[in-house]
Tab-separated table of C-alpha atoms in Angstrom:
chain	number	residue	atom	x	y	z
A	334	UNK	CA	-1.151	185.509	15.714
A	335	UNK	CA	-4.705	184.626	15.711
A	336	UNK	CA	-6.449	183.121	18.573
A	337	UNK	CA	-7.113	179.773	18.344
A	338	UNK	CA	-10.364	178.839	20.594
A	339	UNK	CA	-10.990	175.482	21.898
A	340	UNK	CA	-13.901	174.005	23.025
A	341	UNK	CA	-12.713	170.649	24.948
A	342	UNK	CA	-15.481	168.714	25.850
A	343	UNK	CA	-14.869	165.937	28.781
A	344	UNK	CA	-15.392	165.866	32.731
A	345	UNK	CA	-13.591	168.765	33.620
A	346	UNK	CA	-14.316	172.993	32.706
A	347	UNK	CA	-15.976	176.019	33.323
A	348	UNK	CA	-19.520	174.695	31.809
A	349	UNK	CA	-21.699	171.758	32.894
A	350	UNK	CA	-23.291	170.645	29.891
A	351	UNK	CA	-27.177	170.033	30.304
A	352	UNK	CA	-27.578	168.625	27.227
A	353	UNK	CA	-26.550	167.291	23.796
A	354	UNK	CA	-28.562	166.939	20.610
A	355	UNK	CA	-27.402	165.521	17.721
A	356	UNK	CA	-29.452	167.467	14.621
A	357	UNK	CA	-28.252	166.393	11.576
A	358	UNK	CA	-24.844	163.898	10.894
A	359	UNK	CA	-22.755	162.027	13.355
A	360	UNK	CA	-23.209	161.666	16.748
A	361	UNK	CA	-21.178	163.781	19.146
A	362	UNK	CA	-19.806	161.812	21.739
A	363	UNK	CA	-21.526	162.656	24.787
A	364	UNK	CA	-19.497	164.520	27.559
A	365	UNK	CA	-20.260	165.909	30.796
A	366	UNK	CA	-18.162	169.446	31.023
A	367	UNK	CA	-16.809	171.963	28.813
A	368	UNK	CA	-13.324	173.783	29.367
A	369	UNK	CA	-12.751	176.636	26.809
A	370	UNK	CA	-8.753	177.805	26.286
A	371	UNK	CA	-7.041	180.111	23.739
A	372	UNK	CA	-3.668	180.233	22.170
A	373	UNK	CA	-1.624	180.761	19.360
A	374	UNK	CA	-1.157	177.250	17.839
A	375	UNK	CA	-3.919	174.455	18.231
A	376	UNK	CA	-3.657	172.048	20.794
A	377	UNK	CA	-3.229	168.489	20.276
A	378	UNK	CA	-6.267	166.489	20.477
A	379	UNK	CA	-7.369	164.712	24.346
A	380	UNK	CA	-6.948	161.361	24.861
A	381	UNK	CA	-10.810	161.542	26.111
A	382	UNK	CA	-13.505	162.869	25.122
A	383	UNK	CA	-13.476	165.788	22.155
A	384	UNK	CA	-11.512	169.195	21.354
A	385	UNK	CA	-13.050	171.568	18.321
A	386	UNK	CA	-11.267	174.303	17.539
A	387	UNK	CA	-12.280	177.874	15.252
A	388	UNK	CA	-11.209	181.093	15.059
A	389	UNK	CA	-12.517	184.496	14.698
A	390	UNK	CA	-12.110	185.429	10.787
A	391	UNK	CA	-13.157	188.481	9.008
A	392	UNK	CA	-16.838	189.157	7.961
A	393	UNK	CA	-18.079	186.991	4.806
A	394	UNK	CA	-21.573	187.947	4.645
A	395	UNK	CA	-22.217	191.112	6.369
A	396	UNK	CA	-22.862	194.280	4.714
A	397	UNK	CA	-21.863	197.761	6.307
A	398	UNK	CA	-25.341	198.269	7.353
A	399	UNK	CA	-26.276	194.789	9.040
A	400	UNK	CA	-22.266	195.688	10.805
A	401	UNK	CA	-23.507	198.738	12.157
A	402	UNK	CA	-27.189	197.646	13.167
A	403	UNK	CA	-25.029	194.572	15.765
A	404	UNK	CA	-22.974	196.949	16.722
A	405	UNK	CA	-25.452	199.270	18.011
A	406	UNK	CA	-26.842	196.474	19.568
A	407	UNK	CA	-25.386	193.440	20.602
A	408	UNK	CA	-23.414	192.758	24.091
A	409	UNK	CA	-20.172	190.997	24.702
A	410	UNK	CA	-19.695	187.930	26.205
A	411	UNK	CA	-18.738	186.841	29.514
A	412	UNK	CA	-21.673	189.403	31.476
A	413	UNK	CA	-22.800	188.150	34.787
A	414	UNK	CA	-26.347	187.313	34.314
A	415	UNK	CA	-25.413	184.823	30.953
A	416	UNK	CA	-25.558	181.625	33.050
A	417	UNK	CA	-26.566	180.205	30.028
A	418	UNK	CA	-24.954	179.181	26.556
A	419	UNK	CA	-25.128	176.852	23.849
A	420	UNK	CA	-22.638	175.737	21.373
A	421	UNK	CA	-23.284	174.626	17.868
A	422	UNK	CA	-21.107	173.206	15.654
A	423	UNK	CA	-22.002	173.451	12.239
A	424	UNK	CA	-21.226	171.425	8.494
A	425	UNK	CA	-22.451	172.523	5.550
A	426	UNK	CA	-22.606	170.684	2.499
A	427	UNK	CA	-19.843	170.236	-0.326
A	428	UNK	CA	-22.931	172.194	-2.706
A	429	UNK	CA	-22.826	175.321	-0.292
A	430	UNK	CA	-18.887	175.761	-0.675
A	431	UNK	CA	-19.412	175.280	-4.530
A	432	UNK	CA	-21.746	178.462	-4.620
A	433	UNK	CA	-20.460	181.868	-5.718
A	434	UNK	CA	-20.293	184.630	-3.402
A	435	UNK	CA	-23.509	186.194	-4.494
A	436	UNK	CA	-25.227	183.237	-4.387
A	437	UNK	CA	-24.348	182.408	-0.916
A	438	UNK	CA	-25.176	186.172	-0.160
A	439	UNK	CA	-28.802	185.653	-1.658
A	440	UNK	CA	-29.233	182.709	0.435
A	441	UNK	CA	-28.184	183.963	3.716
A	442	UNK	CA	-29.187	186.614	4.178
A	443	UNK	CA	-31.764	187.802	1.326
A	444	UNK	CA	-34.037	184.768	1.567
A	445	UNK	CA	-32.889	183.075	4.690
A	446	UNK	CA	-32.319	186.609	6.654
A	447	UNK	CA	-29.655	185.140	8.961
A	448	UNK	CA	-28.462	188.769	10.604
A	449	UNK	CA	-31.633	190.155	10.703
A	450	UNK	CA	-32.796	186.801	12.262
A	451	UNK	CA	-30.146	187.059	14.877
A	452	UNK	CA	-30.819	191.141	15.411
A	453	UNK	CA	-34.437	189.989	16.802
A	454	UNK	CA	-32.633	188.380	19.761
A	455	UNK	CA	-29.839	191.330	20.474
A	456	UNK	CA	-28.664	191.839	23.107
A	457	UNK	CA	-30.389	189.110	25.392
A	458	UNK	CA	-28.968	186.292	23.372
A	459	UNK	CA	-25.300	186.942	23.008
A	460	UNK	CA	-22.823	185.198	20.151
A	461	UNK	CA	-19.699	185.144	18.833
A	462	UNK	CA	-19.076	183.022	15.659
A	463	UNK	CA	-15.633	180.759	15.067
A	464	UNK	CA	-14.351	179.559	11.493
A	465	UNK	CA	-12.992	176.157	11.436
A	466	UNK	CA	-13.129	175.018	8.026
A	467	UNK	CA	-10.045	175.892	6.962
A	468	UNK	CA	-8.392	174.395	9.697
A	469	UNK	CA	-9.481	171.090	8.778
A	470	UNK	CA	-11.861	170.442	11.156
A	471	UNK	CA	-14.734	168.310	11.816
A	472	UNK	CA	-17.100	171.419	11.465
A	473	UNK	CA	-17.337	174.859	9.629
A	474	UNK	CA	-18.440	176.867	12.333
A	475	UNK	CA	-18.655	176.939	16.044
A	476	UNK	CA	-20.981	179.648	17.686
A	477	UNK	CA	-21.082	180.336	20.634
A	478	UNK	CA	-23.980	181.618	22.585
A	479	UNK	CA	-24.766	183.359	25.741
A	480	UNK	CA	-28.237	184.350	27.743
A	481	UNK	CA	-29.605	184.917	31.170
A	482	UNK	CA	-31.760	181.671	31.486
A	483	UNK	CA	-35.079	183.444	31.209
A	484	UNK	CA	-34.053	183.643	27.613
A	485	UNK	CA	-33.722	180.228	27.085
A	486	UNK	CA	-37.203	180.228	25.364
A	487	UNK	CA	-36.294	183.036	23.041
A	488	UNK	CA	-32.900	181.173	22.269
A	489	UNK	CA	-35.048	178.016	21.394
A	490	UNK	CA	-37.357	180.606	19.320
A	491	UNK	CA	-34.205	181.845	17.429
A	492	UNK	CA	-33.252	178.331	16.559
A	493	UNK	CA	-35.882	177.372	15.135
A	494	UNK	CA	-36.271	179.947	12.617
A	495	UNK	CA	-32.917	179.478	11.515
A	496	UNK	CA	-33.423	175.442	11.330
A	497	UNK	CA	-36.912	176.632	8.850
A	498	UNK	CA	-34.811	178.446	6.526
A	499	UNK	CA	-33.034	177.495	3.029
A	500	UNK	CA	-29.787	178.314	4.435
A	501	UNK	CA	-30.288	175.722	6.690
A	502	UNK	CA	-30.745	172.974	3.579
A	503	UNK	CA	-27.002	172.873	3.187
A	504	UNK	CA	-26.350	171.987	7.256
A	505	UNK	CA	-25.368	168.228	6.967
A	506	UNK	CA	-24.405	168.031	10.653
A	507	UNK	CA	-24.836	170.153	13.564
A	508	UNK	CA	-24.930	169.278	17.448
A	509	UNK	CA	-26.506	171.712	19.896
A	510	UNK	CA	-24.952	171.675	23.084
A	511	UNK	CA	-26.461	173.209	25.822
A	512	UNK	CA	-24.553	174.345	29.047
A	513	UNK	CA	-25.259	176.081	32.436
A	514	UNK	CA	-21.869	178.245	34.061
A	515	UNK	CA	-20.692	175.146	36.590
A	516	UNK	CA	-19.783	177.838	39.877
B	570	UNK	CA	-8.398	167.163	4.980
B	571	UNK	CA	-7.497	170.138	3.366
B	572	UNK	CA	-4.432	170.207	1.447
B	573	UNK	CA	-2.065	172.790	2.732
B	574	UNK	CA	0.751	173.901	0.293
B	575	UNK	CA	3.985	174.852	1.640
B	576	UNK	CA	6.285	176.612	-0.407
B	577	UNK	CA	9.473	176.593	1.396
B	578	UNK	CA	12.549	179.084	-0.207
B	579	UNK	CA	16.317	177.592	0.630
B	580	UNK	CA	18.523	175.853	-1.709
B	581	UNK	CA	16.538	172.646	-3.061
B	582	UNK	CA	13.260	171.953	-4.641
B	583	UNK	CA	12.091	171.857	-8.708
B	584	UNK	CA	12.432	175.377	-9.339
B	585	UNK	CA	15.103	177.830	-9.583
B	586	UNK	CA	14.600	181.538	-8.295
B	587	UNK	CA	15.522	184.124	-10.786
B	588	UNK	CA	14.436	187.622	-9.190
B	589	UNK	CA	13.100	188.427	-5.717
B	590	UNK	CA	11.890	191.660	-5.429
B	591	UNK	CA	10.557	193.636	-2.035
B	592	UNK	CA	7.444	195.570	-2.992
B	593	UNK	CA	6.026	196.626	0.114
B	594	UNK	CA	7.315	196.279	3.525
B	595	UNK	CA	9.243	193.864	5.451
B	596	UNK	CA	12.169	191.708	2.765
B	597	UNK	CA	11.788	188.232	2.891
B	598	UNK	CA	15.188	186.143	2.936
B	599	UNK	CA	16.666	186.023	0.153
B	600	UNK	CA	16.732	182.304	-1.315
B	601	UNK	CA	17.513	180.111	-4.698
B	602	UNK	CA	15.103	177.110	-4.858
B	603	UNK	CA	11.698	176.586	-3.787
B	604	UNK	CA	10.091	173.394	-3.297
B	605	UNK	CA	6.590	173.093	-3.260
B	606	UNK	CA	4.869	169.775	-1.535
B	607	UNK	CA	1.247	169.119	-0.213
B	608	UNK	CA	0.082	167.438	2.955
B	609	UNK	CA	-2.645	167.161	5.631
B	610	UNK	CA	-1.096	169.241	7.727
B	611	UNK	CA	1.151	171.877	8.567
B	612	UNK	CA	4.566	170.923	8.223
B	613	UNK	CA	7.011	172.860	10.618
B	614	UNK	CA	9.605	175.905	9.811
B	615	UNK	CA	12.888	174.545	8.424
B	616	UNK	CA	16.037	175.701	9.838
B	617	UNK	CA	17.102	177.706	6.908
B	618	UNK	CA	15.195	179.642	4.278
B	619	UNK	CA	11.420	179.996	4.883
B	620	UNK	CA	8.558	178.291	4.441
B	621	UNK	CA	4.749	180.072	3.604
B	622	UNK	CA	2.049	177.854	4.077
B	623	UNK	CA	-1.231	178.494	2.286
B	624	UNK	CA	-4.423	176.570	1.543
B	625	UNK	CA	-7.363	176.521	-1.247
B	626	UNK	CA	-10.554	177.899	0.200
B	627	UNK	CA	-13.840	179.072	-1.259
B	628	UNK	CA	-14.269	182.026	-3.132
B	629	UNK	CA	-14.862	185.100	-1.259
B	630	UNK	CA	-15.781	187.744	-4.055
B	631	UNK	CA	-16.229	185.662	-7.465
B	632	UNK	CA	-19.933	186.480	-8.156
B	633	UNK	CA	-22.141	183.522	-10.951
B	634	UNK	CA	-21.208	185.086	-13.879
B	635	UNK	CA	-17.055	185.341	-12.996
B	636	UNK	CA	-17.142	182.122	-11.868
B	637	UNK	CA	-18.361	180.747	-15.221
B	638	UNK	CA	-16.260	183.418	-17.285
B	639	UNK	CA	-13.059	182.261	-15.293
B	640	UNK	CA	-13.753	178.928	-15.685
B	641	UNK	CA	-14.390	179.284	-19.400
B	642	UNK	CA	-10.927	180.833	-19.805
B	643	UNK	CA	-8.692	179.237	-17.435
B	644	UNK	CA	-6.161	176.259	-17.918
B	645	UNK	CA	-4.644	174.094	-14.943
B	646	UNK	CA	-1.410	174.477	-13.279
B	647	UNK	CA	1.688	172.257	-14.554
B	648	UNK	CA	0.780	172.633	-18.454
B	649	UNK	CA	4.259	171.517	-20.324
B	650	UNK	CA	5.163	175.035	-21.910
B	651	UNK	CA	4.460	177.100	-18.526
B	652	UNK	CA	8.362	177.306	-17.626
B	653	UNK	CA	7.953	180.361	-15.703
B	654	UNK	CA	6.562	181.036	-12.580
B	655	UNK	CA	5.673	184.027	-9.870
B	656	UNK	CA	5.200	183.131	-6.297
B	657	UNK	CA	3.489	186.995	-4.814
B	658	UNK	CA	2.686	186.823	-1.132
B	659	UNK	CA	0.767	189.713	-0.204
B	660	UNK	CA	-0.553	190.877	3.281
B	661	UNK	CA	-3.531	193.631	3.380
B	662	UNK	CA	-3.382	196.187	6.503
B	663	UNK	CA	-6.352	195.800	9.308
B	664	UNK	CA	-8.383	198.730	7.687
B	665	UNK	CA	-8.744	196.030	4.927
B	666	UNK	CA	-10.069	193.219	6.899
B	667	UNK	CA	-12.461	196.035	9.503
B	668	UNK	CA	-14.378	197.011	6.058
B	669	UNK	CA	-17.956	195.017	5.475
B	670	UNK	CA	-17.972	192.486	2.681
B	671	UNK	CA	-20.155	194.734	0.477
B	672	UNK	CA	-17.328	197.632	0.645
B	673	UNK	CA	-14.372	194.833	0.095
B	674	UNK	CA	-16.316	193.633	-3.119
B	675	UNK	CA	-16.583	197.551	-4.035
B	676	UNK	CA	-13.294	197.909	-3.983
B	677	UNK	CA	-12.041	194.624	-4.998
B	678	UNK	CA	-14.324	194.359	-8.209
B	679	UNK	CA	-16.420	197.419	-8.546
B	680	UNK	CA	-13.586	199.742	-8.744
B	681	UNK	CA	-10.326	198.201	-9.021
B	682	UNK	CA	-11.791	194.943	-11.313
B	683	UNK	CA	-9.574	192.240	-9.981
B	684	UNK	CA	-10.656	189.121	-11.461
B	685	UNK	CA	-11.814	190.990	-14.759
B	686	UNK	CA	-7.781	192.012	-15.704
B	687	UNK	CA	-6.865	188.869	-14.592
B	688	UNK	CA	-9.386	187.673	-16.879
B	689	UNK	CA	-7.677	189.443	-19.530
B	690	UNK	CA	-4.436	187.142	-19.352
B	691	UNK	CA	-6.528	184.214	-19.781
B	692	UNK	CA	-5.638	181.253	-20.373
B	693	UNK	CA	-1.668	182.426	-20.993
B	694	UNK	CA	-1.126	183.240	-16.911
B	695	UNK	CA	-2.782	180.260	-15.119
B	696	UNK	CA	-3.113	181.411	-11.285
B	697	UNK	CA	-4.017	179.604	-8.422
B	698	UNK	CA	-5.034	181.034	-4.853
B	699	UNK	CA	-3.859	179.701	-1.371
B	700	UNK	CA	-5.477	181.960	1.912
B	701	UNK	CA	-2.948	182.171	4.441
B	702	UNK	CA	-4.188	184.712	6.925
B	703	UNK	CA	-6.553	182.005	9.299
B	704	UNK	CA	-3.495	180.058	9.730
B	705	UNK	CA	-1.676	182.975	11.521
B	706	UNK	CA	1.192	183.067	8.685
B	707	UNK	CA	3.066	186.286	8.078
B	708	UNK	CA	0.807	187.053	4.416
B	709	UNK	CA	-2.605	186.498	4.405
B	710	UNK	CA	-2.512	185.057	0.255
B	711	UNK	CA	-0.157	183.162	-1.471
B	712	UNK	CA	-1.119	183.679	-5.375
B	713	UNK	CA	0.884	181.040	-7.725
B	714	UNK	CA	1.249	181.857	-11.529
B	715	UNK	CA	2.602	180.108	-14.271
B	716	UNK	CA	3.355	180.782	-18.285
B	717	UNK	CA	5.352	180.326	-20.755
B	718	UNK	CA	8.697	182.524	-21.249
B	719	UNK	CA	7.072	184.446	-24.121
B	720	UNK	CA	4.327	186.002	-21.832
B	721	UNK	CA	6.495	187.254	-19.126
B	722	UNK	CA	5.968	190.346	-20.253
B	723	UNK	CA	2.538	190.296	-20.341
B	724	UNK	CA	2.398	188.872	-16.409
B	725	UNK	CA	4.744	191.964	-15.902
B	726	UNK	CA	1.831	194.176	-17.550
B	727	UNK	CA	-0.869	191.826	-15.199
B	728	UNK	CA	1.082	193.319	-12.102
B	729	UNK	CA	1.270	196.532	-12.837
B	730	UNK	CA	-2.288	197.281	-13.548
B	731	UNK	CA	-3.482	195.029	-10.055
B	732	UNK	CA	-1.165	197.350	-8.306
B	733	UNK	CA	-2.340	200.206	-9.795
B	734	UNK	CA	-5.753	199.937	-8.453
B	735	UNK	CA	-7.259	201.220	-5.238
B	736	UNK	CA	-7.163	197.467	-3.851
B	737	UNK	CA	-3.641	197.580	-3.527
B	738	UNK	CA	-3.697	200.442	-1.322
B	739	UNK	CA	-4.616	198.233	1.092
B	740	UNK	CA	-1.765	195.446	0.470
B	741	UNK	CA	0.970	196.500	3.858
B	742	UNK	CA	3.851	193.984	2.364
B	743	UNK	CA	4.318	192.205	-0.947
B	744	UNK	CA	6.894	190.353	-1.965
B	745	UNK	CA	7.621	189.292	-6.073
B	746	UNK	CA	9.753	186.147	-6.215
B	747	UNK	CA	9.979	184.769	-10.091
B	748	UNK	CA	11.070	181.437	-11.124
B	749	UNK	CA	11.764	178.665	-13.729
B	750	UNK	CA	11.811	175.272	-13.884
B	751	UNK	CA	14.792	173.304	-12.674
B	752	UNK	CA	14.864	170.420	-14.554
């Protein structure tokens, strides 16, 4: 069974949020905490406040090369200096899905250099990415990240060069949460 | 929303199973009908038979110039003359799913040319896709095909040269199930 991840956002969890920024689309309705559960089926939805839900799905983009380049490099999750993290739940456009494979490909990575972008940051700035488009969600893609918070500068570095690129032409709503570990 | 399909085996729906054959792995219960509906969301396991559940997604190999070819070609499901149907859930091992995307569109394409011989039974065999695997069900596709009774031996020629090819090493449990129309 896959894991199904949920990010709950309300007053209670793990993660104090420290703030919320709406970037593109809908607002996000503000919450205070974050509590983050797996499990085989998806919950249902809180009577407060917000639940997303993703999963981790197979590559779509990378090539055996960029795989082997963030393996070599990157760090898990969960290490004990990462007080800090961000999540960022991502929509792209209707005119992204319609693209062919290649033409995605050429966007992401050959002109927009998403992996390679990411690769600058490994391993201070930690992520882990979530599909939840095809479970019929409010977003495409949650990601998850996770630094020490002298990295928060780098982290804001890293977003913005993504935000510059053309990849990021087809994001029609994203929220960036940002979150300090609450013990 | 996205539509998920559910195509539930028992002893109802509009058509009538005439041969289900095991091709790889585990056997799926034998059944006579299968009804096929649409909704939101998931609906849950019946008591008897089975029920896959599957769900259009984007495409993950088609490159610009298959896209247009395929679209060229191709006629809809539910055309008047297509009495006969396949229903051929398939489930690919991990090694599959651990390989990059530029080695699964090697294989897939490159050396084992899936959408170009299923180009070659265009427009007789109409096909549609469902992706199965993110929703945790037993097969990771559901394909759907339909035609007309004088091209069933064509699909049969169609199957044989897909699972001839180095892709289908890969493919850990298949299951043929062919049908008519009911009514």
């Amino acid at each position: 069974m896959p894991h199904v991840i949920t990010f709950a956002g309300g007053e209670s969890g793990a993660w104090r949020v420290t703030a919320m920024q709406q970037v593109f689309g809908p607002v996000l309705e503000p919450v205070t905490q974050l509590n983050i559960t797996q499990s085989s089926e998806r919950p249902p939805q809180p009577a407060t406040g917000w639940a997303l839900q993703g999963l981790i799905s197979n590559l779509r983009y990378a090539e055996r090369g960029e795989v082997v380049q963030l393996r070599n490099r990157q760090e898990g999750l969960g290490r004990q200096h990462a007080r800090c993290a961000a999540l960022i739940p991502i929509k792209k456009s209707q005119a992204w899905w319609d693209l062919a494979q290649d033409e995605r490909r050429a966007i992401f990575e050959t002109r927009s250099h998403h992996t390679a972008v990411g690769l600058d940051y490994l391993p201070a700035i930690a992520r882990q990415l979530y599909h939840a488009r095809d479970l019929g969600e409010p977003f495409d893609f949650l990601t998850w990240f996770e630094f020490a918070p002298e990295h928060a500068s780098a982290f804001d570095d890293l977003l913005a060069r993504l935000r510059a690129t053309e990849e990021w032409r087809y994001v029609e709503r994203e929220v960036e949460i940002r979150l300090e570990r609450a013990g």
